Amino acid sequence: MFSKTSKRQQTTTNSHNSATEKRGGLSVINSDLRVTGDLISESDVQVDGFVNGDIRTRTLTIGQNGEVRGEIVAEKVRICGSVTGQVRARDVSLAETARMLGDILHESLSIEPGAHIEGHCRRIEGAVEEGGLTVIQAGQIVAANVKKEHKQ
């Protein structure tokens, strides 16, 4: 019951689980959840609810009933719901149910027939850079790799 073997196995299992959580996984904002504030994740995020704030993640999927109001910075973004704000990602795809109000900065962009876009789409090499934001005014990049202050 209290043997050393089981204790070692438990410690090894716990270490492995925390390493797996840091490497990846999926975080889901369910349809009944409303989030106010910025989301920062090193893994994948799926939004089926409402987020009022900026999102920075590796891969973001916005479901048909999902809604985001804020800036999105990611490697890959798939929009099936609504976004109000700037999207900056290497790969952006808009489904036929997508409603996009804002600018899209991308390396690769795919838009299905029926998607609604109000804003500018601009191809940028190296659109996502670690640790900084791109500031755009009137469709022109005025500053790149700007650090955003985090209030604690």
Short mmCIF file of N, CA, C and O in Angstrom, two decimals, residues 4 7 13-14 37 56 58-59 62-63 71 74 78 99 110 117 130 137 140:
data_model
loop_
_atom_site.label_atom_id
_atom_site.label_comp_id
_atom_site.label_asym_id
_atom_site.label_seq_id
_atom_site.Cartn_x
_atom_site.Cartn_y
_atom_site.Cartn_z
N LYS A 4 7.68 1.78 -1.87
CA LYS A 4 8.50 2.73 -2.60
C LYS A 4 8.25 2.66 -4.09
O LYS A 4 8.31 3.65 -4.79
N LYS A 7 5.27 4.71 -5.17
CA LYS A 7 5.56 6.12 -5.02
C LYS A 7 6.40 6.63 -6.20
O LYS A 7 6.14 7.68 -6.76
N THR A 13 4.73 9.33 -13.27
CA THR A 13 3.49 9.60 -14.00
C THR A 13 3.14 11.08 -13.91
O THR A 13 2.79 11.70 -14.91
N ASN A 14 3.24 11.68 -12.72
CA ASN A 14 2.93 13.09 -12.55
C ASN A 14 3.88 13.97 -13.35
O ASN A 14 3.46 14.95 -13.95
N GLY A 37 -10.85 39.35 -20.93
CA GLY A 37 -9.42 39.40 -20.62
C GLY A 37 -8.62 38.70 -21.70
O GLY A 37 -9.18 38.04 -22.57
N ARG A 56 -3.34 35.07 -27.83
CA ARG A 56 -2.03 34.71 -28.38
C ARG A 56 -1.85 33.22 -28.12
O ARG A 56 -1.83 32.78 -26.98
N ARG A 58 -0.78 29.10 -30.28
CA ARG A 58 -0.17 28.42 -31.43
C ARG A 58 -1.21 28.22 -32.53
O ARG A 58 -1.02 28.64 -33.66
N THR A 59 -2.32 27.57 -32.19
CA THR A 59 -3.39 27.31 -33.16
C THR A 59 -4.71 27.72 -32.53
O THR A 59 -5.00 27.35 -31.40
N ILE A 62 -12.06 29.07 -34.11
CA ILE A 62 -13.26 29.74 -33.62
C ILE A 62 -14.44 29.02 -34.24
O ILE A 62 -14.61 29.03 -35.46
N GLY A 63 -15.23 28.36 -33.39
CA GLY A 63 -16.38 27.58 -33.84
C GLY A 63 -17.47 28.45 -34.42
O GLY A 63 -17.45 29.68 -34.30
N GLU A 71 -7.49 41.41 -30.57
CA GLU A 71 -6.43 41.03 -31.50
C GLU A 71 -6.11 39.55 -31.33
O GLU A 71 -6.05 39.04 -30.22
N ALA A 74 -1.37 34.23 -33.81
CA ALA A 74 -1.20 32.78 -33.75
C ALA A 74 -0.41 32.30 -34.96
O ALA A 74 -0.17 33.06 -35.91
N ARG A 78 -8.29 29.33 -37.71
CA ARG A 78 -9.45 28.87 -38.51
C ARG A 78 -10.67 29.56 -37.92
O ARG A 78 -10.99 29.39 -36.75
N ARG A 99 -17.52 35.52 -40.03
CA ARG A 99 -17.79 36.95 -40.10
C ARG A 99 -16.57 37.66 -39.52
O ARG A 99 -16.33 37.58 -38.32
N SER A 110 -6.93 31.50 -46.90
CA SER A 110 -7.93 30.80 -47.69
C SER A 110 -9.31 31.24 -47.21
O SER A 110 -9.56 31.33 -46.00
N ILE A 117 -16.22 39.43 -44.97
CA ILE A 117 -15.02 40.14 -44.51
C ILE A 117 -15.22 41.63 -44.73
O ILE A 117 -15.57 42.06 -45.82
N GLU A 130 7.85 36.09 -32.34
CA GLU A 130 7.78 35.86 -30.90
C GLU A 130 7.99 37.15 -30.14
O GLU A 130 8.90 37.90 -30.41
N GLN A 137 -1.39 51.34 -39.01
CA GLN A 137 -2.26 52.49 -39.11
C GLN A 137 -2.52 52.74 -40.58
O GLN A 137 -1.60 52.79 -41.38
N GLN A 140 -0.83 50.55 -43.19
CA GLN A 140 0.62 50.54 -43.28
C GLN A 140 1.23 50.10 -41.94
O GLN A 140 0.77 50.51 -40.88
#
